[in-house]
Amino acid sequence: MVEVKLWGALSASIGSGNTVNIEAKNIRELFSKLAEQYPGVEPYLTKGIAVSINGVIYRDNWSKELPENAEIFLLPRMMGG
Amino acid sequence: MSFDPSYSAKDFKSVGTRPLRPDGIDKVTGRARYGADFNMPGQLVGRILRSPHAHAKIKKIDISKAEKLAGVKSVITAADLPDFTDGDADLFDILDNCMARTKALYDGHAVAAVAALDAPTARKALKLIEVEYEILPHVTDVDEAVKPSAPLVHDAVFTKGMSPTPSKPSNLAERVQYGHGDVEEGFSHADVIVERSFKTEQTHQGYIEPHACVASVNSDGTGELWVCTQGHFGFRQNCAQLLGMDISKLRVTSSEIGGGFGGKTHVWAEPIALALSRKAGRPVKLVMTREEVFRGTGPTSATSIDVKIGASKDGTITAASANLRYSCGAYASVWAELGAQTAFACYDLEHVKTVGYEVMVNRPKSTAYRAPSAPTAAFAVESAIDELAQKIGMDAIELRIKNAAKEGTQSSYGPVYGPIGIGPTLDAAKNHPHMTAPLGKNQGRGVACGFWFNFGGQTSVDLNIGVDGTVAVAVGTVDVGGARASLALVAAEELGISYDQVKVIVADTSSLGHNDMTDGSRGTFSSSMAIIRAARNAKQVLRERAAEMWDIPMEDVVWENGTAKATGSGHGNLPSLSLKEIAAAAPNTGGPVAGHSELVADGAGVSFSTHICDVEVDPETGAAKVVRYTVIQDAGKAVHPTYVEGQYQGGAAQGIGWALNEEYIYGEDGLLQNPGFLDYRIPVCSDLPMIDTQILEIPNPNHPYGVRGVGETSIVPPLAAVANAVSSAAGVRMTHIPMSPPRILAALDEESAN
C-alpha cells in the first residue's frame, strides 16, 4: 500500500482529498488502479501524468517500482522547450 | 542485457575533454544542409495565405481563379485537411492552427496555400484567392482579455479548474493552483512584506533559421518529409495523424537546425506542405519568410503576475504567493501552470500558494520557449526577493541562501526534494570574484536564481562497428547544441577507444525506433544513456567474438581499455585483441558487430542556476547595457564542457535580449507591428559582454556518468538578474519587461517626479 499525493486539479477531479492509498507495486499498477477506483482520473491519464518518487520525476517509465514509504506525488506531465 | 542507469564514479578519459565538433567544418564552410537546402526532382514552391485580421469569421474562400493560373499545381484550404483527430482536442487545435477552419484567430493565421512551379507564380496565385471575412472584435493584451467585457476568442470556453464551473464563457481557459500551508497565516508573522505586480511582453524564440521543409506524398499513401525540426519522430506522428496517413509510411528526415529553443517542437507548415504535395502529386518545398515566422509561429506567453512575499526581520520568508496570468495565444495550453509550478521552486517555504490562469488572446498559439514559463515567473519572484532583501537590509544572496530549498524541502509544486543543487550555485555566487568587483558610475548589480524541470523520455540508438574498427552511432534526438560531439565522447568512453574513431549521425524516422523531441534538456542526457547501454551490448558481442577467435569460453574474456583480454590461468598469456582486430575478423565470426538500445530515460533530476549581472544605465537615453555577466549552474557531469558553457552563454544571451529589448508590439487593430529583426531586436555580439560561466559537477544519481540536462535552466534567471541590476543602477524598481530605453526613461522620470 502506498500513499499517493495528488496535485490540486487531480484531487478535485476525484473528490477524495489530497491523498489516496493504493495497493500498487509500480507506476503502471498505480495508474490502472487509480482509473479503476476513480473514473474522474481518466482524462488526466489520457493527457499524461508524471510521477514524482522521492522527488525524482518519472514521465514514461511505468515499470518504475514504488518503494514502501516513498513519497509518491502525481503531477501533470510537463513539457520542455 | 539488463541495464542499470545508476551513477557510479569513474575516472573519465574522453568525457570531459573538448574536441572539435564533427559538424563544425560543414557549418562554417556552408556545406551543412539546413531546412531550405534540400531539393527533390520536380519540386514545387509552396506559399501560404495568412489572415490580415486579428479575429474574423471565414465566410467563404474561392480558390477557383488561383487554380486556373498557369503554373499552379495545387491550392488547398482547410477542406483539404479533413478532421481525423477523432475527438482529440489538443490534436484538433494543432490542425486548426495549421490552417484556420471556421475563424481566423490571429493576424497571420493560415487560411489557404498554393503550390506552383515557381515563387512568383505562387505569390500571384495567393492574390487570386478570394476570402470573405466577417471581422470580429479582438483582444491581444493578457490583462484586457481577462476582463468580463473582453471579446471572446472562442465562444464556448468555460474555465476549467473552477468550482463551480462558470456558467458564462470567458477567455480564461483554466485555473490551476499549487502550494501548501496557509499563506495568510504566514503573512501574519511577517515583519516585512513586498507586494508588486509585474508584466512581461511576448517574445519569439528568435531562431535564425526560418521554418522550412520539403514534402513528397505518393499516390500509394507513402511520403517523405525533409524538415528543420527539434523532433522528426514527433513531427512524423503529428503529420501522419493530421493527414490520415500510416505513421510508418511517412519517412521524416531532420535537417541541420539553425536554432529551435522550443519553437520547432510543433508542426506549423509541414502538414500544409504534405497536403499540397498530396493534391499536386509532386514534391513541395515550403520555406517561411521571417515575417511569417513572427506572425504565424511560436511566441512565448505575455504575462501579468502579482507577487507577495513576507519575511521576518532575520530574513526568513514566512509566506509567498503569486497570481500568474499567461497568454496562450488562440489555443489553451499549460503555460500558466508551468509558471505556477516553477515560480517559488528555489525556496524552502512553509506557506506558499500560486494560482495560474491560462488566458486566450488573438495572438499566435503560444509555444514552448526554453524552460517554458519559468523565466517570466522567476522575473517576478526574484525581483520581489531582491526588494525584500533591500527592505530588510540584508544581502540578497544571503537572503536566498537562508531560504534556499534543500534535500527534504517540500517543493512549491508539491514533491519533497531529494539532493538538489541550488545551495552550491548560491555558495559559488557568493564566493565568485564578480560579486566583489567594483561598479562604475550608473552601474548596478543584480543576482537571480532559476529552476527548471529536466526530462528524459523515449530514446533509441544503434551503434555499428565497421570492419576497420571505427564506430557509427545513429541517434534519433536532433542535435541542436553540439550533441553529436558529446555523444561521440560518450561512445568512445564506454568502448575505450578514441573520439576520432566515432561518427555520430541523426538517423531518419524509418531507421530507428521512436525518439522524443530534443526538448526538456533531454538530448545529451537521454541519448548518452542509450549509447552507454548500446555500447555495453556491443562489448558483450565483442567479447563473444574474441572468445570465438581464441576458442575459449566467453566468460574468460573481459573488455578493458578498448581491447578484449583473456583471463584465467589457462589462457592469460594470450595477447589482447583490439576493437579493430575483432572487427576485421567479424565476417567470419558471426557477421556485423553492433549494439542497440531502446529505453525510456527517466530520472533526469531538477536543475538550478544562479546568475550575476552588472548593467550600466544611461540616464539620458534610458539605454541599458550589460557590462558583465556570470552564469553558475550544475551540469551533473559536463560531457563536453565547451558546449555546456555554450548552453549557459546562449541561455543568458537570449534572456538578456528578452529582458532589455525583445517585444511583440500589436496595434489597436490587433495586427503585429514589428514582424522582422529590424524592429524586433535580438541581441547581437556587440550588445553583450563575454558571458562568464562556472560549471558545477554534482553527479546525477540516475545517469551512469552522472549527466544532467543543461540546455534550458540558463534562460530562467536572466530576466530577473538584469532587472535587479537595472533597478539598482537606476534607483527605481523595474516591473515591466522588456526594459527598453523608453520604459527605463519613463521609470526615471516618474521617480524624479515623486
mmCIF file with all atom_site columns, C-alpha atoms in Angstrom, chain A residues 5 7-9 12 27 44 47 50 52-62 64 71-81, chain B residues 90 178 230 261-262 334-335 337-338 341 368 370 372 413-416 418 452-453 455-458 516 519-520 600 602-603 702 712:
data_model
loop_
_atom_site.group_PDB
_atom_site.id
_atom_site.type_symbol
_atom_site.label_atom_id
_atom_site.label_alt_id
_atom_site.label_comp_id
_atom_site.label_asym_id
_atom_site.label_entity_id
_atom_site.label_seq_id
_atom_site.pdbx_PDB_ins_code
_atom_site.Cartn_x
_atom_site.Cartn_y
_atom_site.Cartn_z
_atom_site.occupancy
_atom_site.B_iso_or_equiv
_atom_site.pdbx_formal_charge
_atom_site.auth_seq_id
_atom_site.auth_comp_id
_atom_site.auth_asym_id
_atom_site.auth_atom_id
_atom_site.pdbx_PDB_model_num
ATOM 1  C CA . LYS A 1 5   ? -0.330  12.685 -3.105  1.00 0.00 ? 5   LYS A CA 1
ATOM 2  C CA . TRP A 1 7   ? -1.880  17.863 -7.401  1.00 0.00 ? 7   TRP A CA 1
ATOM 3  C CA . GLY A 1 8   ? -4.836  20.220 -6.975  1.00 0.00 ? 8   GLY A CA 1
ATOM 4  C CA . ALA A 1 9   ? -6.790  19.650 -10.163 1.00 0.00 ? 9   ALA A CA 1
ATOM 5  C CA . ALA A 1 12  ? -10.589 17.945 -7.222  1.00 0.00 ? 12  ALA A CA 1
ATOM 6  C CA . ILE A 1 27  ? 3.540   3.139  -11.783 1.00 0.00 ? 27  ILE A CA 1
ATOM 7  C CA . TYR A 1 44  ? -5.798  13.256 -16.805 1.00 0.00 ? 44  TYR A CA 1
ATOM 8  C CA . LYS A 1 47  ? -3.375  13.853 -21.141 1.00 0.00 ? 47  LYS A CA 1
ATOM 9  C CA . ALA A 1 50  ? 4.097   12.382 -14.225 1.00 0.00 ? 50  ALA A CA 1
ATOM 10 C CA . SER A 1 52  ? 7.491   12.000 -8.546  1.00 0.00 ? 52  SER A CA 1
ATOM 11 C CA . ILE A 1 53  ? 9.110   9.260  -6.450  1.00 0.00 ? 53  ILE A CA 1
ATOM 12 C CA . ASN A 1 54  ? 11.123  10.728 -3.596  1.00 0.00 ? 54  ASN A CA 1
ATOM 13 C CA . GLY A 1 55  ? 11.487  13.937 -5.574  1.00 0.00 ? 55  GLY A CA 1
ATOM 14 C CA . VAL A 1 56  ? 12.622  12.375 -8.870  1.00 0.00 ? 56  VAL A CA 1
ATOM 15 C CA . ILE A 1 57  ? 10.066  12.862 -11.633 1.00 0.00 ? 57  ILE A CA 1
ATOM 16 C CA . TYR A 1 58  ? 9.203   9.943  -13.935 1.00 0.00 ? 58  TYR A CA 1
ATOM 17 C CA . ARG A 1 59  ? 7.129   10.626 -17.034 1.00 0.00 ? 59  ARG A CA 1
ATOM 18 C CA . ASP A 1 60  ? 7.392   7.446  -19.086 1.00 0.00 ? 60  ASP A CA 1
ATOM 19 C CA . ASN A 1 61  ? 8.883   4.560  -17.131 1.00 0.00 ? 61  ASN A CA 1
ATOM 20 C CA . TRP A 1 62  ? 5.715   2.874  -15.929 1.00 0.00 ? 62  TRP A CA 1
ATOM 21 C CA . LYS A 1 64  ? 9.335   2.014  -12.039 1.00 0.00 ? 64  LYS A CA 1
ATOM 22 C CA . GLU A 1 71  ? 6.866   9.910  -1.233  1.00 0.00 ? 71  GLU A CA 1
ATOM 23 C CA . ILE A 1 72  ? 4.698   9.419  -4.324  1.00 0.00 ? 72  ILE A CA 1
ATOM 24 C CA . PHE A 1 73  ? 3.417   12.651 -5.822  1.00 0.00 ? 73  PHE A CA 1
ATOM 25 C CA . LEU A 1 74  ? 1.401   12.908 -9.024  1.00 0.00 ? 74  LEU A CA 1
ATOM 26 C CA . LEU A 1 75  ? 1.889   15.905 -11.293 1.00 0.00 ? 75  LEU A CA 1
ATOM 27 C CA . PRO A 1 76  ? 0.634   16.859 -14.731 1.00 0.00 ? 76  PRO A CA 1
ATOM 28 C CA . ARG A 1 77  ? 3.014   15.712 -17.439 1.00 0.00 ? 77  ARG A CA 1
ATOM 29 C CA . MET A 1 78  ? 5.157   18.750 -18.235 1.00 0.00 ? 78  MET A CA 1
ATOM 30 C CA . MET A 1 79  ? 6.789   19.755 -21.472 1.00 0.00 ? 79  MET A CA 1
ATOM 31 C CA . GLY A 1 80  ? 10.078  21.446 -22.144 1.00 0.00 ? 80  GLY A CA 1
ATOM 32 C CA . GLY A 1 81  ? 11.477  23.662 -24.844 1.00 0.00 ? 81  GLY A CA 1
ATOM 33 C CA . ASP B 2 90  ? -5.254  19.015 -28.485 1.00 0.00 ? 90  ASP B CA 1
ATOM 34 C CA . TYR B 2 178 ? -0.126  24.875 -6.344  1.00 0.00 ? 178 TYR B CA 1
ATOM 35 C CA . GLN B 2 230 ? 13.612  19.591 -32.934 1.00 0.00 ? 230 GLN B CA 1
ATOM 36 C CA . PHE B 2 261 ? 14.559  26.718 -28.474 1.00 0.00 ? 261 PHE B CA 1
ATOM 37 C CA . GLY B 2 262 ? 11.132  25.088 -28.246 1.00 0.00 ? 262 GLY B CA 1
ATOM 38 C CA . VAL B 2 334 ? -0.359  24.816 -19.863 1.00 0.00 ? 334 VAL B CA 1
ATOM 39 C CA . TRP B 2 335 ? 1.870   27.881 -19.727 1.00 0.00 ? 335 TRP B CA 1
ATOM 40 C CA . GLU B 2 337 ? 0.581   26.016 -14.940 1.00 0.00 ? 337 GLU B CA 1
ATOM 41 C CA . LEU B 2 338 ? 4.323   25.759 -15.589 1.00 0.00 ? 338 LEU B CA 1
ATOM 42 C CA . GLN B 2 341 ? 4.848   25.275 -10.595 1.00 0.00 ? 341 GLN B CA 1
ATOM 43 C CA . ALA B 2 368 ? 7.443   26.323 -25.649 1.00 0.00 ? 368 ALA B CA 1
ATOM 44 C CA . ARG B 2 370 ? 13.463  27.145 -23.400 1.00 0.00 ? 370 ARG B CA 1
ATOM 45 C CA . PRO B 2 372 ? 8.841   27.451 -20.877 1.00 0.00 ? 372 PRO B CA 1
ATOM 46 C CA . TYR B 2 413 ? 4.956   22.436 -6.780  1.00 0.00 ? 413 TYR B CA 1
ATOM 47 C CA . GLY B 2 414 ? 4.424   19.507 -4.435  1.00 0.00 ? 414 GLY B CA 1
ATOM 48 C CA . PRO B 2 415 ? 7.016   16.766 -4.018  1.00 0.00 ? 415 PRO B CA 1
ATOM 49 C CA . VAL B 2 416 ? 9.768   16.715 -1.434  1.00 0.00 ? 416 VAL B CA 1
ATOM 50 C CA . GLY B 2 418 ? 15.954  14.763 -2.911  1.00 0.00 ? 418 GLY B CA 1
ATOM 51 C CA . TRP B 2 452 ? 13.714  24.069 -14.282 1.00 0.00 ? 452 TRP B CA 1
ATOM 52 C CA . PHE B 2 453 ? 12.487  20.504 -14.500 1.00 0.00 ? 453 PHE B CA 1
ATOM 53 C CA . PHE B 2 455 ? 13.227  15.466 -18.722 1.00 0.00 ? 455 PHE B CA 1
ATOM 54 C CA . GLY B 2 456 ? 14.340  12.240 -20.354 1.00 0.00 ? 456 GLY B CA 1
ATOM 55 C CA . GLY B 2 457 ? 11.985  10.183 -22.458 1.00 0.00 ? 457 GLY B CA 1
ATOM 56 C CA . GLN B 2 458 ? 11.864  7.603  -25.217 1.00 0.00 ? 458 GLN B CA 1
ATOM 57 C CA . ASP B 2 516 ? 11.207  12.016 -28.266 1.00 0.00 ? 516 ASP B CA 1
ATOM 58 C CA . ASP B 2 519 ? 13.293  19.368 -25.568 1.00 0.00 ? 519 ASP B CA 1
ATOM 59 C CA . GLY B 2 520 ? 13.271  19.400 -21.794 1.00 0.00 ? 520 GLY B CA 1
ATOM 60 C CA . VAL B 2 600 ? 12.978  5.311  -21.527 1.00 0.00 ? 600 VAL B CA 1
ATOM 61 C CA . ASP B 2 602 ? 13.769  8.887  -16.753 1.00 0.00 ? 602 ASP B CA 1
ATOM 62 C CA . GLY B 2 603 ? 15.147  10.440 -13.598 1.00 0.00 ? 603 GLY B CA 1
ATOM 63 C CA . ASN B 2 702 ? 20.143  8.495  -12.222 1.00 0.00 ? 702 ASN B CA 1
ATOM 64 C CA . GLU B 2 712 ? 17.191  25.306 -20.518 1.00 0.00 ? 712 GLU B CA 1
#
